[in-house]
Short mmCIF file of C-alpha atoms in Angstrom, two decimals:
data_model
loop_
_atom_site.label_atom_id
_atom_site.label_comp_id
_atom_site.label_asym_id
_atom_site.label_seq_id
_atom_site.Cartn_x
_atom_site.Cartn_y
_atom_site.Cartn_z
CA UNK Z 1 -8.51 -5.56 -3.86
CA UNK Z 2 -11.26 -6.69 -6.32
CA UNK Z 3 -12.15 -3.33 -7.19
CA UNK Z 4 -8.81 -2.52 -8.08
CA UNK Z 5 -7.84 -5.37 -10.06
CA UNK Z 6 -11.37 -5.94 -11.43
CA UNK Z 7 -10.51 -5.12 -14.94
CA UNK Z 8 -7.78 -7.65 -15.18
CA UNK Z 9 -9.66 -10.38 -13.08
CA UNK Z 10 -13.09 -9.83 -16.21
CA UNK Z 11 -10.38 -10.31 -18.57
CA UNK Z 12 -8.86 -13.55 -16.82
CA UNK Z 13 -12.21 -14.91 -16.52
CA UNK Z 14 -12.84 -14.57 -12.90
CA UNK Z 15 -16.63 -13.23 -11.45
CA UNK Z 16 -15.89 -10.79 -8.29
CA UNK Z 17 -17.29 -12.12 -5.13
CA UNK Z 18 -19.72 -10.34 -2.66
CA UNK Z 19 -17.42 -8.84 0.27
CA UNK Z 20 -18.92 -6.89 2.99
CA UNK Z 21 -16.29 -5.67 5.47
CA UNK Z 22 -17.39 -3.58 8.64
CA UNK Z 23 -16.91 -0.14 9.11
CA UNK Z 24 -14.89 0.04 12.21
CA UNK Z 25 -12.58 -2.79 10.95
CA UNK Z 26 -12.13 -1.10 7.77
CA UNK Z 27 -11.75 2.46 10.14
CA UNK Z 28 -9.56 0.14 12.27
CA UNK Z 29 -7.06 -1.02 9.63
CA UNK Z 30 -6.57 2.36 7.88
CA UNK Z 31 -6.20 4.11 12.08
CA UNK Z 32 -3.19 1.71 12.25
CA UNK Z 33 -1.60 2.80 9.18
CA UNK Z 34 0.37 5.95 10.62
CA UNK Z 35 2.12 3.67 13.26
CA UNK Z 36 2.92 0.89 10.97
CA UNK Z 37 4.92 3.45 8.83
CA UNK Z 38 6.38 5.10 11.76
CA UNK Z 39 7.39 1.31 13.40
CA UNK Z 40 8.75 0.42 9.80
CA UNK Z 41 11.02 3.52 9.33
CA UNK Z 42 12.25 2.83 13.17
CA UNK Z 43 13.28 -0.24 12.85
CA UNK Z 44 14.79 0.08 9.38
CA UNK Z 45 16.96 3.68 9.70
CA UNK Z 46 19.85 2.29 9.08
CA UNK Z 47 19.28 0.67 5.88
CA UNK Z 48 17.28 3.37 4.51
CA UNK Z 49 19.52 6.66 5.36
CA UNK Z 50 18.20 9.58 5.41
CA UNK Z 51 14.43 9.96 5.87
CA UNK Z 52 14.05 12.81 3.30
CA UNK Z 53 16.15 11.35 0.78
CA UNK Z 54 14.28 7.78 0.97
CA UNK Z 55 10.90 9.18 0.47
CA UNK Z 56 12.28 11.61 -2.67
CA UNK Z 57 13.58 8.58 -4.24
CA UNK Z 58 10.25 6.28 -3.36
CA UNK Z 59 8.26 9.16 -4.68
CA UNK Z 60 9.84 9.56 -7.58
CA UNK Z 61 10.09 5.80 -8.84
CA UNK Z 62 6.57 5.56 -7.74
CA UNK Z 63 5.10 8.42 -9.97
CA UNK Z 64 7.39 7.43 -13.04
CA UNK Z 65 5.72 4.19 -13.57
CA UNK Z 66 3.42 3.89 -16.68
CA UNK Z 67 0.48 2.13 -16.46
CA UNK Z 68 0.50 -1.71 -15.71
#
């Protein structure tokens, strides 16, 4: 998170801190990310529709935004 928000946090004043995360948690985390995704479209199907559509329309908002 620092890393990506570092500019803003220099501006704001703030010093980034030393963070040191492990390998296989980091490995861990990013493994788990495929069934996340798959457990959150599952349980949401109805309120997002169709699968196709939802991720054209995600997609598209995402990728339209200027920068922050």
């Amino acid at each position: 998170m620092q890393s990506v928000c570092e500019p803003l946090l220099s501006q704001l004043g703030y010093a980034p801190d030393d963070v040191s995360v492990s390998p296989v948690r980091l490995a861990w985390a990013w493994g788990t990310v495929p069934f996340a995704a798959a457990r959150a479209a599952v349980v949401n199907r109805q309120r997002l529709g169709k699968a196709t559509q939802y991720l054209r329309t995600r997609a598209k908002t995402a990728f339209s935004r200027g920068p922050l």
